[in-house]
Amino acid sequence: MTALLDAALGYAARGIPAYPVHWPRPIPGETSLACSCPRGPACDRPAKHPFLRHGVRDATTDPDQIGHWWRRWPQANVGLATGVVFDALDIDGPAGLAALHQLAGTVSLRLAGPLVATGGGGWHHWFAPTGLGNRPPRDLAHVDWRGRGDCVLAPPSRHISGGSYRWLVGLDQAPLPEVPAALRVRLDPDPPTTTRPARPAGPDLPGHPYGRAVLAAELAVLGRATAGQRNHTLNRTAFKVYRYVASGVLDDEEVTLAFTTAGLAIGLSAAETSRTLASARTAGLANPRTVPAPPDPSRQEVRA
Ligand SMILES: [Zn+2]
């Protein structure tokens, strides 16, 4: 597990304070993972809470201290203090993407810069620090801002689901951008005094829960696509989801919004994204798929 130590040292070398976080460990005889803390499978923040008592306040850029920690706990996840070298926009899965897309439809919102796919199916956009603390941006549900005093997990930390945090756009590939003005204004403590129409609390995606779970899972697969596979993965994942649109399980427009935003977030061009989605949509709509029926007890009896 030197990858975690190397990564922590790399962040520290960039001036980003790092600290050890609990990690997912196998449960003997089971396929699922449990938190490495004493609460194990009962932990309510598995593999996401600090290993040391003071948490992010223990974070350091001292290579000796980092070496000491990760040699002692080689599997520890890598927590990073935000608000020092970078802030992060924390997008909590498809609902967060949909909210951002809604905003991007009305204002200029270019999210260029380092981008992490979280192990749990969300995304972290990294920005130059704003000096602000952590706060949810106004009018954006399922999206958070990690600033001064807060923290994020960083690649190659592992999620309790078995997925890993990974770079979609690395720190060497793009400089830390300033926060787009349209987003920055939503982070300021004092809301503008202009009246605005009341909006619903969040863009909850319509559709059957099964369909929404399929959408979330496929978006997570797309988020993990490697560089040469992004367009192909967009086509494959969107096709699967459009099959549920064809049977009325999911909403056409919401699915298109989510995949468009996800495509752009992983670095595909707008043209590529729209071309691939159009083709996946045509194929998916021609092959409807419905929610699996619950097991039929009479058939089970026959089989038994
Ligand atoms: Zn725990």
PDB file of N, CA, C and O in Angstrom, residues 29-97:
ATOM      1  N   GLY A  29     -15.281 -13.873   5.460  1.00  0.00           N
ATOM      2  CA  GLY A  29     -16.430 -14.659   5.025  1.00  0.00           C
ATOM      3  C   GLY A  29     -17.519 -13.851   4.346  1.00  0.00           C
ATOM      4  O   GLY A  29     -18.569 -14.393   4.017  1.00  0.00           O
ATOM      5  N   GLU A  30     -17.292 -12.549   4.131  1.00  0.00           N
ATOM      6  CA  GLU A  30     -18.314 -11.737   3.455  1.00  0.00           C
ATOM      7  C   GLU A  30     -17.684 -10.970   2.306  1.00  0.00           C
ATOM      8  O   GLU A  30     -16.477 -10.767   2.270  1.00  0.00           O
ATOM      9  N   THR A  31     -18.547 -10.539   1.383  1.00  0.00           N
ATOM     10  CA  THR A  31     -18.018  -9.810   0.239  1.00  0.00           C
ATOM     11  C   THR A  31     -17.980  -8.306   0.497  1.00  0.00           C
ATOM     12  O   THR A  31     -17.235  -7.588  -0.141  1.00  0.00           O
ATOM     13  N   SER A  32     -18.818  -7.836   1.450  1.00  0.00           N
ATOM     14  CA  SER A  32     -18.837  -6.398   1.709  1.00  0.00           C
ATOM     15  C   SER A  32     -17.654  -5.997   2.592  1.00  0.00           C
ATOM     16  O   SER A  32     -16.974  -6.844   3.166  1.00  0.00           O
ATOM     17  N   LEU A  33     -17.434  -4.689   2.701  1.00  0.00           N
ATOM     18  CA  LEU A  33     -16.318  -4.167   3.481  1.00  0.00           C
ATOM     19  C   LEU A  33     -16.844  -3.472   4.730  1.00  0.00           C
ATOM     20  O   LEU A  33     -17.998  -3.059   4.778  1.00  0.00           O
ATOM     21  N   ALA A  34     -15.982  -3.340   5.726  1.00  0.00           N
ATOM     22  CA  ALA A  34     -16.368  -2.648   6.961  1.00  0.00           C
ATOM     23  C   ALA A  34     -15.327  -1.585   7.280  1.00  0.00           C
ATOM     24  O   ALA A  34     -14.188  -1.653   6.817  1.00  0.00           O
ATOM     25  N   CYS A  35     -15.726  -0.608   8.070  1.00  0.00           N
ATOM     26  CA  CYS A  35     -14.792   0.432   8.490  1.00  0.00           C
ATOM     27  C   CYS A  35     -13.691  -0.179   9.355  1.00  0.00           C
ATOM     28  O   CYS A  35     -13.931  -1.117  10.116  1.00  0.00           O
ATOM     29  N   SER A  36     -12.486   0.376   9.247  1.00  0.00           N
ATOM     30  CA  SER A  36     -11.363  -0.141  10.032  1.00  0.00           C
ATOM     31  C   SER A  36     -11.446   0.278  11.497  1.00  0.00           C
ATOM     32  O   SER A  36     -10.636  -0.153  12.304  1.00  0.00           O
ATOM     33  N   CYS A  37     -12.426   1.111  11.854  1.00  0.00           N
ATOM     34  CA  CYS A  37     -12.539   1.556  13.251  1.00  0.00           C
ATOM     35  C   CYS A  37     -13.197   0.456  14.094  1.00  0.00           C
ATOM     36  O   CYS A  37     -13.738  -0.498  13.549  1.00  0.00           O
ATOM     37  N   PRO A  38     -13.163   0.591  15.410  1.00  0.00           N
ATOM     38  CA  PRO A  38     -13.720  -0.470  16.269  1.00  0.00           C
ATOM     39  C   PRO A  38     -15.203  -0.738  16.020  1.00  0.00           C
ATOM     40  O   PRO A  38     -15.689  -1.830  16.290  1.00  0.00           O
ATOM     41  N   ARG A  39     -15.938   0.254  15.480  1.00  0.00           N
ATOM     42  CA  ARG A  39     -17.363   0.030  15.215  1.00  0.00           C
ATOM     43  C   ARG A  39     -17.592  -0.891  14.021  1.00  0.00           C
ATOM     44  O   ARG A  39     -18.675  -1.443  13.856  1.00  0.00           O
ATOM     45  N   GLY A  40     -16.584  -0.991  13.151  1.00  0.00           N
ATOM     46  CA  GLY A  40     -16.642  -1.921  12.028  1.00  0.00           C
ATOM     47  C   GLY A  40     -17.873  -1.728  11.163  1.00  0.00           C
ATOM     48  O   GLY A  40     -18.157  -0.626  10.711  1.00  0.00           O
ATOM     49  N   PRO A  41     -18.653  -2.812  10.939  1.00  0.00           N
ATOM     50  CA  PRO A  41     -19.815  -2.725  10.044  1.00  0.00           C
ATOM     51  C   PRO A  41     -20.891  -1.773  10.577  1.00  0.00           C
ATOM     52  O   PRO A  41     -21.761  -1.362   9.819  1.00  0.00           O
ATOM     53  N   ALA A  42     -20.851  -1.417  11.863  1.00  0.00           N
ATOM     54  CA  ALA A  42     -21.881  -0.540  12.435  1.00  0.00           C
ATOM     55  C   ALA A  42     -21.509   0.938  12.310  1.00  0.00           C
ATOM     56  O   ALA A  42     -22.292   1.809  12.683  1.00  0.00           O
ATOM     57  N   CYS A  43     -20.324   1.236  11.767  1.00  0.00           N
ATOM     58  CA  CYS A  43     -19.871   2.632  11.668  1.00  0.00           C
ATOM     59  C   CYS A  43     -20.800   3.414  10.742  1.00  0.00           C
ATOM     60  O   CYS A  43     -21.173   2.927   9.682  1.00  0.00           O
ATOM     61  N   ASP A  44     -21.167   4.637  11.154  1.00  0.00           N
ATOM     62  CA  ASP A  44     -22.087   5.416  10.312  1.00  0.00           C
ATOM     63  C   ASP A  44     -21.353   6.324   9.322  1.00  0.00           C
ATOM     64  O   ASP A  44     -21.982   6.956   8.485  1.00  0.00           O
ATOM     65  N   ARG A  45     -20.030   6.405   9.409  1.00  0.00           N
ATOM     66  CA  ARG A  45     -19.265   7.132   8.374  1.00  0.00           C
ATOM     67  C   ARG A  45     -18.098   6.264   7.939  1.00  0.00           C
ATOM     68  O   ARG A  45     -16.927   6.642   8.060  1.00  0.00           O
ATOM     69  N   PRO A  46     -18.412   5.075   7.420  1.00  0.00           N
ATOM     70  CA  PRO A  46     -17.348   4.086   7.194  1.00  0.00           C
ATOM     71  C   PRO A  46     -16.283   4.594   6.221  1.00  0.00           C
ATOM     72  O   PRO A  46     -16.599   5.125   5.170  1.00  0.00           O
ATOM     73  N   ALA A  47     -15.017   4.415   6.638  1.00  0.00           N
ATOM     74  CA  ALA A  47     -13.849   4.755   5.812  1.00  0.00           C
ATOM     75  C   ALA A  47     -13.817   6.235   5.440  1.00  0.00           C
ATOM     76  O   ALA A  47     -13.220   6.608   4.440  1.00  0.00           O
ATOM     77  N   LYS A  48     -14.477   7.078   6.234  1.00  0.00           N
ATOM     78  CA  LYS A  48     -14.488   8.511   5.922  1.00  0.00           C
ATOM     79  C   LYS A  48     -14.103   9.367   7.118  1.00  0.00           C
ATOM     80  O   LYS A  48     -14.027  10.581   6.981  1.00  0.00           O
ATOM     81  N   HIS A  49     -13.912   8.761   8.291  1.00  0.00           N
ATOM     82  CA  HIS A  49     -13.620   9.617   9.446  1.00  0.00           C
ATOM     83  C   HIS A  49     -12.151   9.483   9.853  1.00  0.00           C
ATOM     84  O   HIS A  49     -11.505   8.472   9.578  1.00  0.00           O
ATOM     85  N   PRO A  50     -11.609  10.517  10.509  1.00  0.00           N
ATOM     86  CA  PRO A  50     -10.169  10.561  10.782  1.00  0.00           C
ATOM     87  C   PRO A  50      -9.711   9.413  11.672  1.00  0.00           C
ATOM     88  O   PRO A  50     -10.452   8.943  12.535  1.00  0.00           O
ATOM     89  N   PHE A  51      -8.486   9.012  11.446  1.00  0.00           N
ATOM     90  CA  PHE A  51      -7.897   7.957  12.256  1.00  0.00           C
ATOM     91  C   PHE A  51      -7.418   8.537  13.587  1.00  0.00           C
ATOM     92  O   PHE A  51      -7.429   7.860  14.609  1.00  0.00           O
ATOM     93  N   LEU A  52      -7.000   9.793  13.573  1.00  0.00           N
ATOM     94  CA  LEU A  52      -6.454  10.419  14.782  1.00  0.00           C
ATOM     95  C   LEU A  52      -7.479  11.346  15.411  1.00  0.00           C
ATOM     96  O   LEU A  52      -8.412  11.797  14.760  1.00  0.00           O
ATOM     97  N   ARG A  53      -7.246  11.639  16.677  1.00  0.00           N
ATOM     98  CA  ARG A  53      -8.248  12.316  17.478  1.00  0.00           C
ATOM     99  C   ARG A  53      -8.614  13.708  16.955  1.00  0.00           C
ATOM    100  O   ARG A  53      -9.777  14.092  16.945  1.00  0.00           O
ATOM    101  N   HIS A  54      -7.626  14.460  16.481  1.00  0.00           N
ATOM    102  CA  HIS A  54      -7.911  15.847  16.102  1.00  0.00           C
ATOM    103  C   HIS A  54      -8.293  16.006  14.636  1.00  0.00           C
ATOM    104  O   HIS A  54      -8.472  17.114  14.158  1.00  0.00           O
ATOM    105  N   GLY A  55      -8.376  14.870  13.928  1.00  0.00           N
ATOM    106  CA  GLY A  55      -8.856  14.912  12.554  1.00  0.00           C
ATOM    107  C   GLY A  55      -8.032  15.825  11.675  1.00  0.00           C
ATOM    108  O   GLY A  55      -6.799  15.802  11.689  1.00  0.00           O
ATOM    109  N   VAL A  56      -8.746  16.672  10.920  1.00  0.00           N
ATOM    110  CA  VAL A  56      -8.060  17.521   9.936  1.00  0.00           C
ATOM    111  C   VAL A  56      -7.096  18.490  10.624  1.00  0.00           C
ATOM    112  O   VAL A  56      -6.145  18.982  10.011  1.00  0.00           O
ATOM    113  N   ARG A  57      -7.306  18.747  11.926  1.00  0.00           N
ATOM    114  CA  ARG A  57      -6.377  19.651  12.626  1.00  0.00           C
ATOM    115  C   ARG A  57      -5.007  19.007  12.827  1.00  0.00           C
ATOM    116  O   ARG A  57      -4.034  19.686  13.136  1.00  0.00           O
ATOM    117  N   ASP A  58      -4.917  17.675  12.637  1.00  0.00           N
ATOM    118  CA  ASP A  58      -3.616  16.995  12.672  1.00  0.00           C
ATOM    119  C   ASP A  58      -2.908  17.040  11.313  1.00  0.00           C
ATOM    120  O   ASP A  58      -1.754  16.622  11.202  1.00  0.00           O
ATOM    121  N   ALA A  59      -3.623  17.497  10.286  1.00  0.00           N
ATOM    122  CA  ALA A  59      -3.061  17.445   8.927  1.00  0.00           C
ATOM    123  C   ALA A  59      -1.744  18.214   8.852  1.00  0.00           C
ATOM    124  O   ALA A  59      -1.598  19.276   9.460  1.00  0.00           O
ATOM    125  N   THR A  60      -0.809  17.657   8.078  1.00  0.00           N
ATOM    126  CA  THR A  60       0.523  18.262   8.017  1.00  0.00           C
ATOM    127  C   THR A  60       1.124  18.095   6.627  1.00  0.00           C
ATOM    128  O   THR A  60       0.712  17.207   5.865  1.00  0.00           O
ATOM    129  N   THR A  61       2.107  18.960   6.315  1.00  0.00           N
ATOM    130  CA  THR A  61       2.893  18.790   5.091  1.00  0.00           C
ATOM    131  C   THR A  61       4.277  18.223   5.419  1.00  0.00           C
ATOM    132  O   THR A  61       5.125  18.123   4.540  1.00  0.00           O
ATOM    133  N   ASP A  62       4.507  17.869   6.669  1.00  0.00           N
ATOM    134  CA  ASP A  62       5.816  17.358   7.105  1.00  0.00           C
ATOM    135  C   ASP A  62       6.004  15.911   6.612  1.00  0.00           C
ATOM    136  O   ASP A  62       5.298  15.003   7.059  1.00  0.00           O
ATOM    137  N   PRO A  63       6.965  15.706   5.692  1.00  0.00           N
ATOM    138  CA  PRO A  63       7.123  14.362   5.122  1.00  0.00           C
ATOM    139  C   PRO A  63       7.493  13.308   6.164  1.00  0.00           C
ATOM    140  O   PRO A  63       7.110  12.135   6.020  1.00  0.00           O
ATOM    141  N   ASP A  64       8.218  13.698   7.201  1.00  0.00           N
ATOM    142  CA  ASP A  64       8.601  12.720   8.233  1.00  0.00           C
ATOM    143  C   ASP A  64       7.371  12.224   8.978  1.00  0.00           C
ATOM    144  O   ASP A  64       7.212  11.028   9.230  1.00  0.00           O
ATOM    145  N   GLN A  65       6.501  13.160   9.327  1.00  0.00           N
ATOM    146  CA  GLN A  65       5.286  12.786  10.041  1.00  0.00           C
ATOM    147  C   GLN A  65       4.384  11.905   9.162  1.00  0.00           C
ATOM    148  O   GLN A  65       3.836  10.898   9.611  1.00  0.00           O
ATOM    149  N   ILE A  66       4.262  12.282   7.898  1.00  0.00           N
ATOM    150  CA  ILE A  66       3.429  11.517   6.960  1.00  0.00           C
ATOM    151  C   ILE A  66       4.010  10.118   6.773  1.00  0.00           C
ATOM    152  O   ILE A  66       3.288   9.121   6.799  1.00  0.00           O
ATOM    153  N   GLY A  67       5.333  10.050   6.630  1.00  0.00           N
ATOM    154  CA  GLY A  67       5.995   8.747   6.507  1.00  0.00           C
ATOM    155  C   GLY A  67       5.742   7.884   7.734  1.00  0.00           C
ATOM    156  O   GLY A  67       5.456   6.688   7.625  1.00  0.00           O
ATOM    157  N   HIS A  68       5.803   8.503   8.890  1.00  0.00           N
ATOM    158  CA  HIS A  68       5.572   7.789  10.151  1.00  0.00           C
ATOM    159  C   HIS A  68       4.149   7.225  10.180  1.00  0.00           C
ATOM    160  O   HIS A  68       3.939   6.049  10.492  1.00  0.00           O
ATOM    161  N   TRP A  69       3.173   8.073   9.846  1.00  0.00           N
ATOM    162  CA  TRP A  69       1.781   7.614   9.885  1.00  0.00           C
ATOM    163  C   TRP A  69       1.522   6.448   8.937  1.00  0.00           C
ATOM    164  O   TRP A  69       0.976   5.427   9.311  1.00  0.00           O
ATOM    165  N   TRP A  70       1.914   6.638   7.653  1.00  0.00           N
ATOM    166  CA  TRP A  70       1.534   5.618   6.658  1.00  0.00           C
ATOM    167  C   TRP A  70       2.418   4.374   6.722  1.00  0.00           C
ATOM    168  O   TRP A  70       2.045   3.338   6.206  1.00  0.00           O
ATOM    169  N   ARG A  71       3.584   4.461   7.369  1.00  0.00           N
ATOM    170  CA  ARG A  71       4.317   3.217   7.610  1.00  0.00           C
ATOM    171  C   ARG A  71       3.643   2.439   8.735  1.00  0.00           C
ATOM    172  O   ARG A  71       3.605   1.226   8.731  1.00  0.00           O
ATOM    173  N   ARG A  72       3.063   3.160   9.666  1.00  0.00           N
ATOM    174  CA  ARG A  72       2.383   2.518  10.781  1.00  0.00           C
ATOM    175  C   ARG A  72       1.008   1.983  10.363  1.00  0.00           C
ATOM    176  O   ARG A  72       0.609   0.895  10.780  1.00  0.00           O
ATOM    177  N   TRP A  73       0.285   2.751   9.540  1.00  0.00           N
ATOM    178  CA  TRP A  73      -1.049   2.345   9.055  1.00  0.00           C
ATOM    179  C   TRP A  73      -1.061   2.447   7.537  1.00  0.00           C
ATOM    180  O   TRP A  73      -1.619   3.385   6.960  1.00  0.00           O
ATOM    181  N   PRO A  74      -0.420   1.474   6.866  1.00  0.00           N
ATOM    182  CA  PRO A  74      -0.179   1.607   5.419  1.00  0.00           C
ATOM    183  C   PRO A  74      -1.462   1.678   4.596  1.00  0.00           C
ATOM    184  O   PRO A  74      -1.422   2.104   3.449  1.00  0.00           O
ATOM    185  N   GLN A  75      -2.581   1.233   5.158  1.00  0.00           N
ATOM    186  CA  GLN A  75      -3.808   1.224   4.368  1.00  0.00           C
ATOM    187  C   GLN A  75      -4.672   2.458   4.601  1.00  0.00           C
ATOM    188  O   GLN A  75      -5.775   2.552   4.043  1.00  0.00           O
ATOM    189  N   ALA A  76      -4.200   3.379   5.442  1.00  0.00           N
ATOM    190  CA  ALA A  76      -5.039   4.535   5.788  1.00  0.00           C
ATOM    191  C   ALA A  76      -5.402   5.342   4.548  1.00  0.00           C
ATOM    192  O   ALA A  76      -4.561   5.583   3.670  1.00  0.00           O
ATOM    193  N   ASN A  77      -6.674   5.730   4.450  1.00  0.00           N
ATOM    194  CA  ASN A  77      -7.103   6.642   3.397  1.00  0.00           C
ATOM    195  C   ASN A  77      -6.439   8.006   3.588  1.00  0.00           C
ATOM    196  O   ASN A  77      -6.032   8.351   4.701  1.00  0.00           O
ATOM    197  N   VAL A  78      -6.366   8.766   2.484  1.00  0.00           N
ATOM    198  CA  VAL A  78      -5.674  10.054   2.519  1.00  0.00           C
ATOM    199  C   VAL A  78      -6.694  11.192   2.610  1.00  0.00           C
ATOM    200  O   VAL A  78      -7.427  11.453   1.657  1.00  0.00           O
ATOM    201  N   GLY A  79      -6.751  11.829   3.774  1.00  0.00           N
ATOM    202  CA  GLY A  79      -7.574  13.023   3.937  1.00  0.00           C
ATOM    203  C   GLY A  79      -6.729  14.252   3.673  1.00  0.00           C
ATOM    204  O   GLY A  79      -5.545  14.280   4.013  1.00  0.00           O
ATOM    205  N   LEU A  80      -7.311  15.254   3.026  1.00  0.00           N
ATOM    206  CA  LEU A  80      -6.588  16.499   2.751  1.00  0.00           C
ATOM    207  C   LEU A  80      -7.357  17.672   3.330  1.00  0.00           C
ATOM    208  O   LEU A  80      -8.591  17.714   3.247  1.00  0.00           O
ATOM    209  N   ALA A  81      -6.627  18.612   3.910  1.00  0.00           N
ATOM    210  CA  ALA A  81      -7.256  19.837   4.392  1.00  0.00           C
ATOM    211  C   ALA A  81      -7.582  20.722   3.194  1.00  0.00           C
ATOM    212  O   ALA A  81      -6.734  20.960   2.339  1.00  0.00           O
ATOM    213  N   THR A  82      -8.832  21.185   3.115  1.00  0.00           N
ATOM    214  CA  THR A  82      -9.197  22.146   2.072  1.00  0.00           C
ATOM    215  C   THR A  82      -8.997  23.564   2.617  1.00  0.00           C
ATOM    216  O   THR A  82      -8.805  23.750   3.821  1.00  0.00           O
ATOM    217  N   GLY A  83      -9.040  24.543   1.706  1.00  0.00           N
ATOM    218  CA  GLY A  83      -8.938  25.937   2.126  1.00  0.00           C
ATOM    219  C   GLY A  83      -7.510  26.430   2.227  1.00  0.00           C
ATOM    220  O   GLY A  83      -7.280  27.597   2.562  1.00  0.00           O
ATOM    221  N   VAL A  84      -6.519  25.566   1.988  1.00  0.00           N
ATOM    222  CA  VAL A  84      -5.122  25.986   2.081  1.00  0.00           C
ATOM    223  C   VAL A  84      -4.559  26.199   0.670  1.00  0.00           C
ATOM    224  O   VAL A  84      -4.234  27.314   0.280  1.00  0.00           O
ATOM    225  N   VAL A  85      -4.492  25.093  -0.083  1.00  0.00           N
ATOM    226  CA  VAL A  85      -4.001  25.177  -1.465  1.00  0.00           C
ATOM    227  C   VAL A  85      -5.173  25.120  -2.444  1.00  0.00           C
ATOM    228  O   VAL A  85      -5.103  25.634  -3.559  1.00  0.00           O
ATOM    229  N   PHE A  86      -6.240  24.471  -2.027  1.00  0.00           N
ATOM    230  CA  PHE A  86      -7.402  24.329  -2.915  1.00  0.00           C
ATOM    231  C   PHE A  86      -8.682  24.272  -2.087  1.00  0.00           C
ATOM    232  O   PHE A  86      -8.657  23.942  -0.899  1.00  0.00           O
ATOM    233  N   ASP A  87      -9.792  24.619  -2.745  1.00  0.00           N
ATOM    234  CA  ASP A  87     -11.141  24.352  -2.232  1.00  0.00           C
ATOM    235  C   ASP A  87     -11.747  23.311  -3.168  1.00  0.00           C
ATOM    236  O   ASP A  87     -11.264  23.130  -4.292  1.00  0.00           O
ATOM    237  N   ALA A  88     -12.802  22.639  -2.719  1.00  0.00           N
ATOM    238  CA  ALA A  88     -13.416  21.632  -3.591  1.00  0.00           C
ATOM    239  C   ALA A  88     -14.926  21.812  -3.665  1.00  0.00           C
ATOM    240  O   ALA A  88     -15.582  22.101  -2.659  1.00  0.00           O
ATOM    241  N   LEU A  89     -15.448  21.666  -4.872  1.00  0.00           N
ATOM    242  CA  LEU A  89     -16.887  21.612  -5.095  1.00  0.00           C
ATOM    243  C   LEU A  89     -17.251  20.134  -5.058  1.00  0.00           C
ATOM    244  O   LEU A  89     -16.745  19.351  -5.853  1.00  0.00           O
ATOM    245  N   ASP A  90     -18.081  19.767  -4.108  1.00  0.00           N
ATOM    246  CA  ASP A  90     -18.383  18.363  -3.821  1.00  0.00           C
ATOM    247  C   ASP A  90     -19.758  18.036  -4.412  1.00  0.00           C
ATOM    248  O   ASP A  90     -20.778  18.497  -3.917  1.00  0.00           O
ATOM    249  N   ILE A  91     -19.763  17.285  -5.491  1.00  0.00           N
ATOM    250  CA  ILE A  91     -21.005  16.966  -6.203  1.00  0.00           C
ATOM    251  C   ILE A  91     -21.441  15.564  -5.814  1.00  0.00           C
ATOM    252  O   ILE A  91     -20.748  14.588  -6.088  1.00  0.00           O
ATOM    253  N   ASP A  92     -22.606  15.500  -5.194  1.00  0.00           N
ATOM    254  CA  ASP A  92     -23.057  14.254  -4.603  1.00  0.00           C
ATOM    255  C   ASP A  92     -23.876  13.429  -5.603  1.00  0.00           C
ATOM    256  O   ASP A  92     -25.080  13.316  -5.480  1.00  0.00           O
ATOM    257  N   GLY A  93     -23.205  12.869  -6.602  1.00  0.00           N
ATOM    258  CA  GLY A  93     -23.885  11.962  -7.525  1.00  0.00           C
ATOM    259  C   GLY A  93     -24.805  12.657  -8.513  1.00  0.00           C
ATOM    260  O   GLY A  93     -24.727  13.869  -8.712  1.00  0.00           O
ATOM    261  N   PRO A  94     -25.683  11.889  -9.174  1.00  0.00           N
ATOM    262  CA  PRO A  94     -26.496  12.396 -10.270  1.00  0.00           C
ATOM    263  C   PRO A  94     -27.382  13.589  -9.895  1.00  0.00           C
ATOM    264  O   PRO A  94     -27.560  14.502 -10.716  1.00  0.00           O
ATOM    265  N   ALA A  95     -27.910  13.617  -8.677  1.00  0.00           N
ATOM    266  CA  ALA A  95     -28.785  14.732  -8.302  1.00  0.00           C
ATOM    267  C   ALA A  95     -27.991  16.039  -8.254  1.00  0.00           C
ATOM    268  O   ALA A  95     -28.471  17.094  -8.674  1.00  0.00           O
ATOM    269  N   GLY A  96     -26.750  15.970  -7.767  1.00  0.00           N
ATOM    270  CA  GLY A  96     -25.889  17.146  -7.744  1.00  0.00           C
ATOM    271  C   GLY A  96     -25.542  17.603  -9.157  1.00  0.00           C
ATOM    272  O   GLY A  96     -25.525  18.799  -9.452  1.00  0.00           O
ATOM    273  N   LEU A  97     -25.269  16.635 -10.024  1.00  0.00           N
ATOM    274  CA  LEU A  97     -24.984  16.974 -11.423  1.00  0.00           C
ATOM    275  C   LEU A  97     -26.178  17.659 -12.068  1.00  0.00           C
ATOM    276  O   LEU A  97     -26.034  18.623 -12.812  1.00  0.00           O
TER     277      LEU A  97
END
